[in-house]
Coordinates of N, CA and C in Angstrom, one line a residue:
X19 N 0.8 -1.2 0.0 CA 0.0 0.0 0.0 C 0.9 1.3 0.0
X20 N 1.9 1.3 0.7 CA 2.7 2.5 0.9 C 3.9 2.5 -0.2
X21 N 4.2 3.5 -0.8 CA 3.5 4.8 -0.8 C 2.3 4.8 -1.7
X22 N 1.3 5.6 -1.4 CA 0.0 5.6 -2.2 C -0.8 6.8 -1.8
X23 N -1.7 7.2 -2.7 CA -2.8 8.2 -2.4 C -4.1 7.5 -2.8
X24 N -5.0 7.4 -1.9 CA -6.2 6.6 -2.1 C -7.5 7.4 -1.7
X25 N -8.5 7.4 -2.5 CA -9.8 8.0 -2.1 C -10.6 6.9 -1.5
X26 N -10.8 7.0 -0.2 CA -11.5 5.9 0.5 C -13.0 6.1 0.6
X27 N -13.5 7.3 0.1 CA -14.9 7.6 0.2 C -15.2 8.3 1.5
X28 N -16.4 8.2 2.0 CA -16.9 9.0 3.2 C -17.0 8.1 4.4
X29 N -16.6 8.7 5.6 CA -16.8 8.0 6.8 C -18.3 8.1 7.3
X30 N -19.0 9.1 6.7 CA -20.4 9.3 7.1 C -21.2 8.1 6.8
X31 N -22.0 7.6 7.7 CA -22.8 6.4 7.5 C -22.0 5.1 7.9
X32 N -20.7 5.2 8.2 CA -20.0 4.0 8.6 C -20.2 3.8 10.1
X33 N -19.8 2.6 10.5 CA -20.0 2.3 11.9 C -18.8 2.8 12.7
X34 N -18.9 2.8 14.0 CA -17.8 3.2 14.9 C -17.1 1.9 15.3
X35 N -16.2 1.4 14.4 CA -15.5 0.2 14.6 C -14.5 0.2 15.8
X36 N -13.8 1.3 16.0 CA -12.8 1.4 17.1 C -13.4 2.4 18.1
X37 N -13.2 2.0 19.4 CA -13.8 2.8 20.5 C -13.1 4.1 20.9
X38 N -12.0 4.5 20.1 CA -11.2 5.6 20.5 C -12.0 6.9 20.6
X39 N -12.9 7.2 19.7 CA -13.8 8.3 19.6 C -15.1 7.9 19.2
X40 N -16.2 8.7 19.6 CA -17.6 8.3 19.3 C -18.0 8.6 17.9
X41 N -17.2 8.3 16.9 CA -17.6 8.8 15.5 C -17.4 7.6 14.5
X42 N -18.1 7.7 13.4 CA -17.9 6.7 12.3 C -16.4 6.7 11.9
X43 N -15.8 5.5 11.6 CA -14.4 5.5 11.2 C -14.1 4.5 10.2
X44 N -12.9 4.6 9.6 CA -12.3 3.6 8.7 C -11.1 3.0 9.4
X45 N -10.8 1.8 9.2 CA -9.6 1.1 9.6 C -8.9 0.7 8.3
X46 N -7.7 1.1 8.1 CA -7.0 0.8 6.9 C -5.7 0.1 7.3
X47 N -5.5 -1.1 6.7 CA -4.2 -1.8 6.8 C -3.2 -1.2 5.9
X48 N -2.0 -0.8 6.5 CA -1.0 -0.2 5.7 C 0.3 -1.0 5.7
X49 N 0.8 -1.4 4.6 CA 2.0 -2.2 4.5 C 3.2 -1.2 4.3
X50 N 4.1 -1.1 5.2 CA 5.3 -0.3 5.1 C 6.4 -1.2 4.5
X51 N 6.8 -0.9 3.3 CA 7.7 -1.9 2.6 C 9.1 -1.9 3.1
X52 N 9.6 -0.8 3.7 CA 11.0 -0.8 4.2 C 11.1 0.3 5.3
X53 N 12.2 0.2 6.1 CA 12.4 1.1 7.2 C 12.5 2.5 6.6
X54 N 12.0 3.5 7.3 CA 12.1 4.9 6.8 C 11.2 5.8 7.6
X55 N 11.2 7.1 7.2 CA 10.3 8.1 7.8 C 9.1 8.2 6.9
X56 N 7.9 8.0 7.5 CA 6.7 8.0 6.7 C 5.7 9.0 7.2
X57 N 4.9 9.6 6.3 CA 3.8 10.5 6.6 C 2.5 9.9 6.2
X58 N 1.5 10.1 7.0 CA 0.1 9.6 6.8 C -0.7 10.9 6.8
X59 N -1.4 11.3 5.7 CA -2.0 12.6 5.7 C -3.4 12.6 5.0
X60 N -4.3 13.4 5.6 CA -5.6 13.6 5.0 C -5.7 15.0 4.4
X61 N -4.6 15.6 4.2 CA -4.5 17.0 3.8 C -5.2 17.3 2.4
X62 N -5.3 16.3 1.5 CA -5.8 16.5 0.2 C -7.4 16.3 0.1
X63 N -8.0 16.1 1.3 CA -9.5 16.0 1.3 C -10.1 17.3 0.9
X64 N -11.0 17.3 -0.1 CA -11.6 18.5 -0.6 C -12.6 19.1 0.4
X65 N -13.3 18.3 1.2 CA -14.3 18.7 2.2 C -13.6 18.9 3.5
X66 N -13.8 20.0 4.2 CA -13.2 20.2 5.5 C -14.1 19.6 6.6
X67 N -13.6 18.7 7.4 CA -14.2 18.2 8.6 C -13.2 17.9 9.6
X68 N -13.5 17.8 10.8 CA -12.6 17.6 11.9 C -12.2 16.2 12.1
X69 N -11.1 15.8 11.4 CA -10.7 14.4 11.3 C -9.6 14.2 12.4
X70 N -9.4 12.9 12.7 CA -8.5 12.4 13.7 C -7.9 11.1 13.2
X71 N -6.6 10.9 13.3 CA -6.0 9.6 12.8 C -5.1 9.1 13.9
X72 N -5.1 7.7 13.9 CA -4.2 7.0 14.8 C -3.5 5.9 14.0
X73 N -2.2 5.7 14.3 CA -1.5 4.6 13.8 C -1.2 3.6 14.9
X74 N -1.6 2.3 14.6 CA -1.4 1.3 15.6 C -0.8 0.0 15.0
X75 N -0.3 -0.8 15.9 CA 0.3 -2.1 15.4 C -0.7 -3.2 15.3
X76 N -1.9 -3.0 15.8 CA -3.0 -4.0 15.7 C -4.3 -3.2 15.3
X77 N -5.2 -3.9 14.8 CA -6.5 -3.3 14.4 C -7.2 -2.7 15.7
X78 N -7.5 -1.4 15.7 CA -8.1 -0.7 16.8 C -7.2 -0.8 18.0
X79 N -5.9 -1.0 17.9 CA -5.0 -1.1 19.0 C -4.6 0.2 19.6
X80 N -3.7 0.1 20.5 CA -3.1 1.3 21.2 C -2.3 2.1 20.2
X81 N -2.6 3.4 20.0 CA -1.9 4.2 19.1 C -0.4 4.4 19.4
X82 N 0.4 4.2 18.3 CA 1.8 4.5 18.5 C 2.1 6.0 18.0
X83 N 1.2 6.5 17.2 CA 1.2 7.9 16.8 C -0.2 8.3 16.5
X84 N -0.5 9.6 16.7 CA -1.9 10.1 16.4 C -1.8 11.6 16.1
X85 N -2.8 12.1 15.5 CA -2.9 13.5 15.2 C -4.3 14.0 15.0
X86 N -4.5 15.3 15.3 CA -5.8 15.9 15.1 C -5.8 16.9 14.0
X87 N -5.0 17.9 14.0 CA -5.0 19.0 13.1 C -3.7 19.3 12.4
X88 N -3.0 18.2 12.0 CA -1.6 18.4 11.5 C -1.5 19.0 10.1
X89 N -2.6 19.1 9.4 CA -2.6 19.7 8.1 C -2.6 21.3 8.2
X90 N -2.7 21.8 9.4 CA -2.5 23.2 9.5 C -3.7 24.0 9.8
X91 N -4.9 23.4 9.9 CA -6.1 24.2 10.1 C -6.8 23.7 11.4
X92 N -7.1 24.6 12.3 CA -7.9 24.1 13.5 C -9.2 23.5 13.1
X93 N -9.5 22.4 13.7 CA -10.7 21.6 13.4 C -10.7 21.2 12.0
X94 N -9.5 20.9 11.4 CA -9.4 20.4 10.0 C -8.9 19.0 10.0
X95 N -8.0 18.8 9.0 CA -7.6 17.4 8.7 C -6.3 17.1 9.4
X96 N -6.1 15.8 9.6 CA -5.1 15.2 10.4 C -3.9 14.8 9.5
X97 N -2.7 14.8 10.1 CA -1.5 14.3 9.5 C -0.5 13.8 10.5
X98 N 0.0 12.6 10.4 CA 1.1 12.1 11.2 C 2.3 12.3 10.3
X99 N 3.2 13.1 10.7 CA 4.3 13.6 9.8 C 5.6 13.0 10.1
X100 N 6.2 12.3 9.1 CA 7.6 11.9 9.1 C 8.1 11.1 10.3
X101 N 7.4 10.1 10.6 CA 7.7 9.2 11.8 C 8.6 8.0 11.3
X102 N 9.6 7.7 12.1 CA 10.5 6.6 11.7 C 9.8 5.3 12.0
X103 N 9.6 4.5 11.0 CA 8.9 3.2 11.1 C 9.8 2.1 10.5
X104 N 9.7 0.9 11.1 CA 10.3 -0.3 10.5 C 9.4 -0.9 9.5
X105 N 9.9 -1.6 8.6 CA 9.0 -2.4 7.6 C 8.1 -3.2 8.4
X106 N 6.8 -3.1 8.1 CA 5.8 -3.7 9.0 C 4.4 -3.5 8.4
X107 N 3.4 -4.2 8.9 CA 2.0 -4.0 8.6 C 1.4 -3.3 9.8
X108 N 0.9 -2.1 9.5 CA 0.3 -1.3 10.6 C -1.2 -1.0 10.3
X109 N -1.9 -0.4 11.2 CA -3.3 -0.1 11.0 C -3.5 1.4 11.3
X110 N -4.1 2.1 10.3 CA -4.5 3.5 10.4 C -6.0 3.6 10.7
X111 N -6.3 4.3 11.8 CA -7.7 4.5 12.1 C -8.0 5.9 11.8
X112 N -9.0 6.1 10.9 CA -9.4 7.5 10.5 C -10.8 7.7 11.0
X113 N -11.0 8.8 11.7 CA -12.4 9.1 12.3 C -12.5 10.6 12.6
X114 N -13.7 10.9 13.0 CA -14.0 12.3 13.4 C -13.5 12.6 14.8
X115 N -13.2 13.8 15.1 CA -12.8 14.2 16.4 C -13.9 14.2 17.4
X116 N -15.2 14.2 16.9 CA -16.4 14.1 17.8 C -17.4 13.3 17.0
X117 N -18.5 13.0 17.7 CA -19.6 12.1 17.2 C -20.2 12.6 15.9
X118 N -20.2 13.9 15.7 CA -20.9 14.5 14.5 C -19.9 14.6 13.3
X119 N -18.6 14.5 13.5 CA -17.6 14.8 12.5 C -17.4 13.6 11.6
X120 N -17.7 13.8 10.3 CA -17.4 12.7 9.3 C -17.3 13.4 8.0
X121 N -16.8 12.7 7.0 CA -16.6 13.3 5.7 C -15.7 12.4 4.8
X122 N -15.5 13.0 3.6 CA -14.7 12.3 2.6 C -13.2 12.2 3.0
X123 N -12.6 11.0 2.6 CA -11.2 10.7 3.0 C -10.4 10.5 1.8
X124 N -9.4 11.3 1.6 CA -8.3 11.0 0.7 C -7.0 10.8 1.5
X125 N -6.5 9.6 1.5 CA -5.4 9.3 2.4 C -4.1 9.2 1.5
X126 N -3.1 9.9 1.9 CA -1.8 9.9 1.3 C -0.8 9.3 2.2
X127 N -0.1 8.3 1.8 CA 1.0 7.7 2.6 C 2.3 7.9 1.8
X128 N 3.2 8.7 2.3 CA 4.4 9.0 1.5 C 5.7 8.8 2.4
X129 N 6.8 8.5 1.8 CA 8.0 8.4 2.5 C 8.7 9.8 2.5
X130 N 9.2 10.2 3.6 CA 9.8 11.5 3.7 C 11.2 11.4 3.1
X131 N 11.7 12.6 2.6 CA 13.0 12.6 2.0 C 14.0 13.1 3.0
X132 N 15.2 13.0 2.6 CA 16.4 13.4 3.5 C 17.5 13.7 2.6
X133 N 18.6 14.1 3.2 CA 19.9 14.4 2.5 C 20.6 13.1 2.2
X134 N 21.0 13.0 0.9 CA 21.8 11.8 0.5 C 23.1 12.3 -0.2
X135 N 24.2 12.0 0.4 CA 25.5 12.3 -0.2 C 26.0 11.0 -0.9
X136 N 26.3 11.1 -2.2 CA 26.7 9.9 -2.9 C 27.8 10.2 -4.0
X137 N 28.5 9.2 -4.4 CA 29.6 9.4 -5.4 C 29.0 9.1 -6.8
X138 N 29.3 10.0 -7.7 CA 28.9 9.8 -9.1 C 30.1 10.0 -10.0
X139 N 30.7 8.9 -10.4 CA 31.9 9.0 -11.3 C 33.0 9.9 -10.7
X140 N 33.2 9.8 -9.3 CA 34.3 10.5 -8.7 C 33.9 11.9 -8.1
X141 N 32.7 12.3 -8.4 CA 32.2 13.6 -7.9 C 31.2 13.3 -6.7
X142 N 31.3 14.0 -5.6 CA 30.4 13.9 -4.5 C 29.2 14.8 -4.7
X143 N 28.0 14.1 -4.8 CA 26.8 14.9 -5.1 C 25.8 14.7 -3.9
X144 N 24.9 15.7 -3.8 CA 23.9 15.7 -2.8 C 22.5 15.7 -3.5
X145 N 21.6 14.9 -2.9 CA 20.2 14.9 -3.5 C 19.3 14.7 -2.3
X146 N 18.1 15.3 -2.4 CA 17.0 15.1 -1.4 C 16.1 14.1 -1.9
X147 N 16.3 12.9 -1.4 CA 15.6 11.7 -1.9 C 15.2 10.8 -0.7
X148 N 14.5 9.7 -0.9 CA 14.1 8.8 0.1 C 15.3 7.9 0.6
X149 N 15.2 7.3 1.7 CA 16.3 6.5 2.2 C 16.5 5.3 1.2
X150 N 15.5 4.7 0.7 CA 15.6 3.6 -0.2 C 16.3 4.0 -1.5
X151 N 16.0 5.2 -2.0 CA 16.7 5.7 -3.2 C 18.2 6.0 -2.9
X152 N 18.5 6.5 -1.7 CA 19.8 6.8 -1.3 C 20.6 5.5 -1.2
X153 N 20.0 4.5 -0.6 CA 20.7 3.2 -0.4 C 21.0 2.6 -1.8
X154 N 20.1 2.8 -2.8 CA 20.4 2.2 -4.1 C 21.6 2.9 -4.8
X155 N 21.9 4.1 -4.3 CA 23.1 4.8 -4.8 C 24.3 4.6 -3.9
X156 N 24.2 3.7 -2.9 CA 25.3 3.5 -1.9 C 25.7 4.8 -1.2
X157 N 24.7 5.7 -1.0 CA 25.0 7.0 -0.4 C 24.8 7.0 1.1
X158 N 25.2 8.1 1.7 CA 25.0 8.3 3.2 C 23.8 9.2 3.3
X159 N 22.8 8.7 4.1 CA 21.5 9.3 4.2 C 21.4 10.0 5.6
X160 N 20.8 11.2 5.6 CA 20.5 11.9 6.8 C 19.0 12.2 6.7
X161 N 18.2 11.5 7.6 CA 16.8 11.7 7.5 C 16.4 13.1 7.8
X162 N 15.5 13.6 6.9 CA 14.9 14.9 7.0 C 15.9 16.0 6.8
X163 N 17.1 15.6 6.4 CA 18.2 16.6 6.1 C 18.0 17.3 4.8
X164 N 18.7 18.4 4.6 CA 18.6 19.2 3.4 C 20.0 19.4 2.8
X165 N 20.1 19.4 1.4 CA 21.3 19.7 0.7 C 21.8 21.1 0.9
X166 N 20.8 22.0 1.3 CA 21.2 23.4 1.5 C 21.9 23.6 2.8
X167 N 22.1 22.6 3.6 CA 22.8 22.7 4.9 C 24.3 22.7 4.7
X168 N 24.8 22.5 3.5 CA 26.2 22.6 3.3 C 26.7 21.4 2.4
X169 N 28.0 21.4 2.0 CA 28.5 20.4 1.1 C 28.6 19.1 1.8
X170 N 28.6 18.0 1.0 CA 28.8 16.7 1.5 C 30.3 16.5 1.8
X171 N 30.6 16.0 2.9 CA 32.0 15.8 3.3 C 32.3 14.3 3.4
X172 N 33.5 14.0 3.0 CA 33.9 12.6 3.1 C 35.2 12.5 3.9
X173 N 35.3 11.6 4.8 CA 36.5 11.4 5.6 C 37.5 10.6 4.7
X174 N 38.6 11.3 4.5 CA 39.6 10.6 3.7 C 40.2 9.4 4.4
X175 N 40.7 8.5 3.7 CA 41.4 7.3 4.3 C 42.9 7.7 4.4
X176 N 43.4 7.9 5.6 CA 44.8 8.3 5.8 C 45.5 7.2 6.6
X177 N 46.8 7.2 6.4 CA 47.6 6.3 7.2 C 48.4 7.1 8.2
X178 N 48.8 6.6 9.3 CA 49.6 7.4 10.2 C 48.9 7.6 11.5
X179 N 49.3 8.7 12.2 CA 48.9 9.0 13.6 C 47.7 9.9 13.6
X180 N 46.8 9.8 12.8 CA 45.6 10.7 12.9 C 45.6 11.8 11.9
X181 N 44.6 12.6 11.9 CA 44.5 13.6 10.9 C 43.7 14.8 11.4
X182 N 43.9 15.9 10.8 CA 43.2 17.1 11.2 C 42.9 17.9 9.9
X183 N 41.9 18.7 9.9 CA 40.9 19.0 10.9 C 39.9 17.8 11.0
X184 N 39.2 17.8 12.1 CA 38.1 16.9 12.3 C 36.9 17.4 11.6
X185 N 36.0 16.4 11.1 CA 34.8 16.8 10.5 C 33.8 17.3 11.6
X186 N 32.8 18.1 11.2 CA 31.9 18.6 12.2 C 31.2 17.4 12.9
X187 N 31.0 17.5 14.2 CA 30.4 16.5 15.0 C 31.3 15.3 15.3
X188 N 32.5 15.3 14.9 CA 33.4 14.2 15.1 C 34.3 14.5 16.3
X189 N 34.5 13.5 17.1 CA 35.4 13.7 18.3 C 36.8 13.3 17.9
X190 N 37.8 14.2 18.2 CA 39.2 14.0 17.8 C 39.8 12.8 18.6

């Protein structure tokens, strides 16, 4: 399922399958294909309603992450943003924040990007891509990092009694 954008229809008229809140809900099984930072968002819904989402390891289970108004509007749509997850099958519960809240659901599940430093024919390049894309380039990945934070640095292989200067964040 992940990554994907899916129109699930409306929660209006559905049952309250999970007891978290007193509103109609959807339970969606989500397959996370590999370790990475993932976002679950209802931000593309055309209709504004007060949505709430939970991510759990079991159907209607205890939330490991949840959100109410992550898309940026009070009493609006929910978004669980860029959470580090292992490859797994998880359950996303989508429901209203109160008994009267229901509406159309467009769910987007996306992998977050980060900074990837990689070698391309002897040149060190930086790209803002997913962890999986970076691994395919044999690059060094920094989750949620940006190429605008500075050049990619490589520790040279030296022989002898050490080297200087040290790279940022490195203990001499």
